C-alpha cells in the first residue's frame, strides 16, 4: 500500500488580529475546518502574535487552542494547553528609558504604555494613551518611574500628531541602535529588545516542534510580520495588509473576514 504524501508544509504560523481572527475576534468555521485538515495531514498550527500572553490567553482558551503560541512580538513562548510560560525575554528598563528620551528629543512628549512581564502582566498607561478594550483593564500611572519599576516586555508609543508610520520612522531614527521598533496595528508602535521579532520567537517554538523554517508557511497583515515572512519558507499577506508586508509576501490572499487563511490552506492540503 502506498503511503500518503507528506504535507506541503509541516507548520502553519498565523498572526491573530487582522489575520486568524475576524473583526469580531472569532475564527470562522471554515478556517477552523481548514486548519483541522492541515493538522490531520501532519502540520502543526501555531499562533504568532504581538499581544502579550496576558492579552492572548482568553482568546486561545475560547478557541480551545492547546498548542504553543508565540506572544509579545516574539518575547514569549507560551504553552496554551498547560497555561505555562516557557520562555520570556524582557526589555532592559534603563535602555527603554533612554530610548524614550532620545525619541522625545526629536518628536516632543509621547504618550506611553508598558507591558509588564509574566502570565498576568499588567498594561500601564500614561495620561492620554489610547488603549483598545481587552481582557484586563489598563493601569493608569502619572509618574513615569512606575513604567520601569518592574520587568517589562515592551513599550508602546503614541503621539498626539504623528501618524503610526511617521512615529515608527522617527523612533527608529532616534533610538534604532538601542531598541527594535515595529508597528503592529493602528496606534500600536512598539519598542522591543534589540534583535527581538516574531521570527525570534517562532524559530524557538519551531525548534521545540522539530520543524525547519523551509517547512513553515506564515500568514500576517502588519509590518511586525515582516521578520516572520523572512524566516518562513512561504509568506502570505491578508488582503488588507500593510503595504510593507505585501511588498515581501509570496502571495496575497483574501481578507480576515473572508476566510483568507482557509483559501490558501484548503488549496495546499486538499
Coordinates of C-alpha atoms in Angstrom, one line a residue:
X1 CA 0.0 0.0 0.0
X2 CA 1.4 3.4 -1.0
X3 CA 1.9 5.8 1.9
X4 CA 0.3 9.2 1.9
X5 CA 2.4 12.0 0.6
X6 CA 3.9 14.4 3.2
X7 CA 2.2 17.7 3.8
X8 CA 3.4 20.6 1.7
X9 CA 4.3 22.4 5.0
X10 CA 4.7 21.0 8.5
X11 CA 3.9 24.2 10.3
X12 CA 1.2 26.8 9.7
X13 CA 2.0 30.0 11.6
X14 CA -0.7 32.6 11.9
X15 CA -0.9 36.1 13.3
X16 CA -4.1 36.8 15.3
X17 CA -5.5 40.3 14.8
X18 CA -6.4 41.0 11.2
X19 CA -5.4 37.5 10.2
X20 CA -6.7 34.5 12.0
X21 CA -9.4 36.5 13.9
X22 CA -12.3 38.1 12.1
X23 CA -13.3 41.6 13.0
X24 CA -15.5 40.3 15.9
X25 CA -12.5 38.4 17.3
X26 CA -13.8 35.0 16.3
X27 CA -12.5 32.3 14.0
X28 CA -14.8 31.1 11.2
X29 CA -15.9 27.5 11.0
X30 CA -14.3 27.3 7.5
X31 CA -10.9 28.4 8.9
X32 CA -11.2 26.0 11.8
X33 CA -12.0 23.2 9.4
X34 CA -9.1 24.1 7.1
X35 CA -6.6 24.1 10.0
X36 CA -8.0 20.8 11.2
X37 CA -7.5 19.4 7.7
X38 CA -3.9 20.6 7.8
X39 CA -3.4 19.0 11.3
X40 CA -4.8 15.7 10.0
X41 CA -2.2 15.8 7.3
X42 CA 0.5 16.2 9.9
X43 CA 1.0 20.0 10.0
X44 CA 1.0 21.9 13.3
X45 CA -0.7 25.2 13.8
X46 CA 1.0 27.9 15.8
X47 CA -0.3 31.4 16.8
X48 CA 2.3 34.1 16.5
X49 CA 1.0 37.5 17.9
X50 CA 2.2 40.8 19.1
X51 CA -0.1 40.6 22.0
X52 CA 1.5 39.7 25.3
X53 CA 0.3 36.4 26.9
X54 CA -1.9 38.3 29.4
X55 CA -3.9 39.7 26.4
X56 CA -3.8 36.5 24.4
X57 CA -4.7 33.7 26.9
X58 CA -8.5 34.4 26.9
X59 CA -8.6 34.2 23.1
X60 CA -6.7 30.9 23.0
X61 CA -8.9 29.4 25.7
X62 CA -12.0 30.4 23.8
X63 CA -10.6 28.7 20.7
X64 CA -9.7 25.6 22.7
X65 CA -6.2 26.1 21.4
X66 CA -3.8 23.7 23.2
X67 CA -0.5 24.2 21.4
X68 CA 2.4 26.6 21.6
X69 CA 1.9 30.3 21.0
X70 CA 4.4 33.0 20.3
X71 CA 3.3 36.1 22.1
X72 CA 4.6 39.6 22.9
X73 CA 6.2 40.1 19.4
X74 CA 8.4 37.0 19.9
X75 CA 9.3 37.7 23.5
X76 CA 7.2 34.9 25.0
X77 CA 6.7 31.3 24.0
X78 CA 3.6 30.1 25.8
X79 CA 2.1 26.6 26.1
X80 CA -1.6 27.2 25.9
X81 CA -2.6 23.7 26.9
X82 CA -0.6 23.8 30.1
X83 CA -1.1 27.6 30.7
X84 CA 2.6 27.8 31.1
X85 CA 5.2 30.4 30.0
X86 CA 8.1 28.5 28.5
X87 CA 10.4 31.4 27.6
X88 CA 10.3 35.2 28.2
X89 CA 12.6 38.0 27.0
X90 CA 12.5 41.3 28.8
X91 CA 13.4 44.9 27.7
X92 CA 16.2 46.4 29.7
X93 CA 14.5 49.2 31.7
X94 CA 17.3 51.6 31.6
X95 CA 17.7 51.2 27.9
X96 CA 13.9 51.7 27.5
X97 CA 14.0 55.0 29.4
X98 CA 17.0 56.2 27.4
X99 CA 15.2 55.2 24.1
X100 CA 12.1 57.2 25.1
X101 CA 14.3 60.2 26.0
X102 CA 16.0 60.1 22.6
X103 CA 12.8 59.8 20.7
X104 CA 11.1 62.6 22.6
X105 CA 14.1 64.8 21.8
X106 CA 13.0 64.6 18.2
X107 CA 9.2 64.3 18.5
X108 CA 8.3 66.0 21.7
X109 CA 6.2 64.5 24.5
X110 CA 5.0 61.0 23.9
X111 CA 2.1 59.0 25.4
X112 CA 3.4 55.7 26.7
X113 CA 2.3 52.3 27.8
X114 CA 4.4 49.5 29.3
X115 CA 3.6 45.8 29.1
X116 CA 4.9 44.0 32.2
X117 CA 6.3 40.6 32.0
X118 CA 4.6 37.4 33.1
X119 CA 1.4 35.4 32.6
X120 CA -0.7 38.2 34.2
X121 CA 1.5 41.2 33.3
X122 CA -0.4 44.5 33.7
X123 CA -0.5 47.2 31.0
X124 CA 0.5 50.5 32.5
X125 CA -0.6 53.7 30.6
X126 CA 0.3 57.3 31.0
X127 CA -2.3 60.1 30.5
X128 CA -3.7 60.4 27.0
X129 CA -2.6 56.9 25.9
X130 CA -5.5 55.4 23.8
X131 CA -5.9 51.7 24.5
X132 CA -8.3 49.2 23.0
X133 CA -10.6 47.2 25.2
X134 CA -9.2 44.0 26.4
X135 CA -9.5 41.2 29.0
X136 CA -7.6 43.2 31.6
X137 CA -8.2 46.9 32.4
X138 CA -5.1 49.0 31.9
X139 CA -3.4 50.6 35.0
X140 CA -3.2 54.4 34.7
X141 CA 0.0 56.0 36.1
X142 CA 1.1 59.6 36.4
X143 CA 4.7 59.0 37.5
X144 CA 6.7 57.6 34.6
X145 CA 9.1 56.0 37.0
X146 CA 6.3 53.4 37.6
X147 CA 6.8 52.2 34.0
X148 CA 10.3 51.0 34.8
X149 CA 9.5 49.7 38.3
X150 CA 9.2 46.0 37.3
X151 CA 10.4 43.8 34.4
X152 CA 8.6 44.6 31.1
X153 CA 8.4 43.0 27.7
X154 CA 8.0 46.2 25.6
X155 CA 6.9 49.8 25.5
X156 CA 4.1 51.3 23.3
X157 CA 4.4 54.8 21.9
X158 CA 1.7 57.2 20.7
X159 CA 2.0 60.8 19.5
X160 CA -0.7 63.5 19.5
X161 CA 0.0 64.5 15.9
X162 CA 2.3 62.0 14.1
X163 CA 0.7 59.0 12.4
X164 CA 1.9 55.5 13.1
X165 CA 4.3 55.2 10.1
X166 CA 5.9 58.6 10.8
X167 CA 6.2 57.9 14.6
X168 CA 7.8 54.5 13.9
X169 CA 10.2 56.1 11.4
X170 CA 11.1 58.8 13.9
X171 CA 11.6 56.3 16.7
X172 CA 13.8 54.1 14.5
X173 CA 16.0 57.0 13.5
X174 CA 16.4 58.3 17.1
X175 CA 16.7 55.1 19.0
X176 CA 17.3 52.3 16.5
X177 CA 20.7 51.5 17.9
X178 CA 19.2 50.8 21.4
X179 CA 15.9 49.0 20.6
X180 CA 14.0 47.5 17.8
X181 CA 10.9 49.5 16.6
X182 CA 7.9 47.9 15.0
X183 CA 4.3 48.7 14.1
X184 CA 1.7 46.1 15.0
X185 CA -1.6 47.8 14.2
X186 CA -3.4 51.1 14.4
X187 CA -2.0 53.2 17.2
X188 CA 0.5 50.4 18.1
X189 CA 4.1 51.5 17.7
X190 CA 6.4 49.4 19.9
X191 CA 9.9 49.5 21.4
X192 CA 11.3 45.9 21.7
X193 CA 14.6 44.4 23.0
X194 CA 17.2 44.8 20.2
X195 CA 17.1 41.9 17.9
X196 CA 13.7 40.6 19.0
X197 CA 11.0 39.9 16.5
X198 CA 8.3 37.4 15.7
X199 CA 10.9 35.5 13.8
X200 CA 12.9 35.0 17.0
X201 CA 10.0 33.5 18.9
X202 CA 8.8 31.5 16.0
X203 CA 12.2 29.9 15.4
X204 CA 12.4 28.9 19.1
X205 CA 8.9 27.4 19.0
X206 CA 9.6 25.6 15.7
X207 CA 12.8 24.1 17.2
X208 CA 10.7 22.6 20.0
X209 CA 8.4 21.1 17.4
X210 CA 11.2 19.8 15.3
X211 CA 10.2 21.9 12.3
X212 CA 12.5 23.9 10.0
X213 CA 11.9 27.4 8.5
X214 CA 11.6 26.0 5.0
X215 CA 8.7 23.8 6.2
X216 CA 6.7 26.7 7.6
X217 CA 4.0 28.8 5.9
X218 CA 3.2 32.1 7.7
X219 CA 0.2 34.4 7.5
X220 CA 0.1 38.0 8.6
X221 CA -1.1 41.6 8.0
X222 CA 1.2 44.2 9.6
X223 CA 4.9 45.3 9.4
X224 CA 5.7 43.3 12.6
X225 CA 5.1 40.2 10.5
X226 CA 7.9 41.1 8.0
X227 CA 10.6 39.3 10.0
X228 CA 8.3 36.2 10.3
X229 CA 7.9 36.2 6.5
X230 CA 11.7 36.5 6.1
X231 CA 12.2 33.4 8.3
X232 CA 9.4 31.2 7.0
X233 CA 9.5 29.3 3.8
X234 CA 6.4 31.0 2.4
X235 CA 4.6 34.2 3.5
X236 CA 1.0 35.0 2.8
X237 CA -0.3 38.5 3.4
X238 CA -4.0 39.2 4.0
X239 CA -5.9 41.4 1.5
X240 CA -6.0 44.3 4.0
X241 CA -2.3 44.0 4.9
X242 CA 0.1 47.0 5.3
X243 CA 2.0 47.8 2.1
X244 CA 5.3 47.0 3.8
X245 CA 4.2 43.4 4.3
X246 CA 2.6 42.9 0.9
X247 CA 5.9 44.0 -0.6
X248 CA 7.7 41.0 0.9
X249 CA 4.9 38.4 0.7
X250 CA 5.0 35.4 -1.6
X251 CA 1.2 35.7 -2.0
X252 CA -1.8 37.9 -1.1
X253 CA -4.9 36.1 0.0
X254 CA -8.5 37.2 0.9
X255 CA -9.1 39.3 4.0
X256 CA -9.5 38.0 7.5
X257 CA -13.3 38.4 7.3
X258 CA -13.3 36.4 4.0
X259 CA -11.5 33.3 5.3
X260 CA -8.2 34.3 3.7
X261 CA -6.3 31.6 5.6
X262 CA -8.7 28.9 4.6
X263 CA -8.5 29.8 1.0
X264 CA -4.7 29.0 1.0
X265 CA -4.8 26.1 3.4
X266 CA -7.6 24.3 1.5
X267 CA -5.6 24.6 -1.7
X268 CA -2.4 23.3 -0.2
X269 CA -3.9 20.5 1.9
X270 CA -6.6 19.4 -0.4

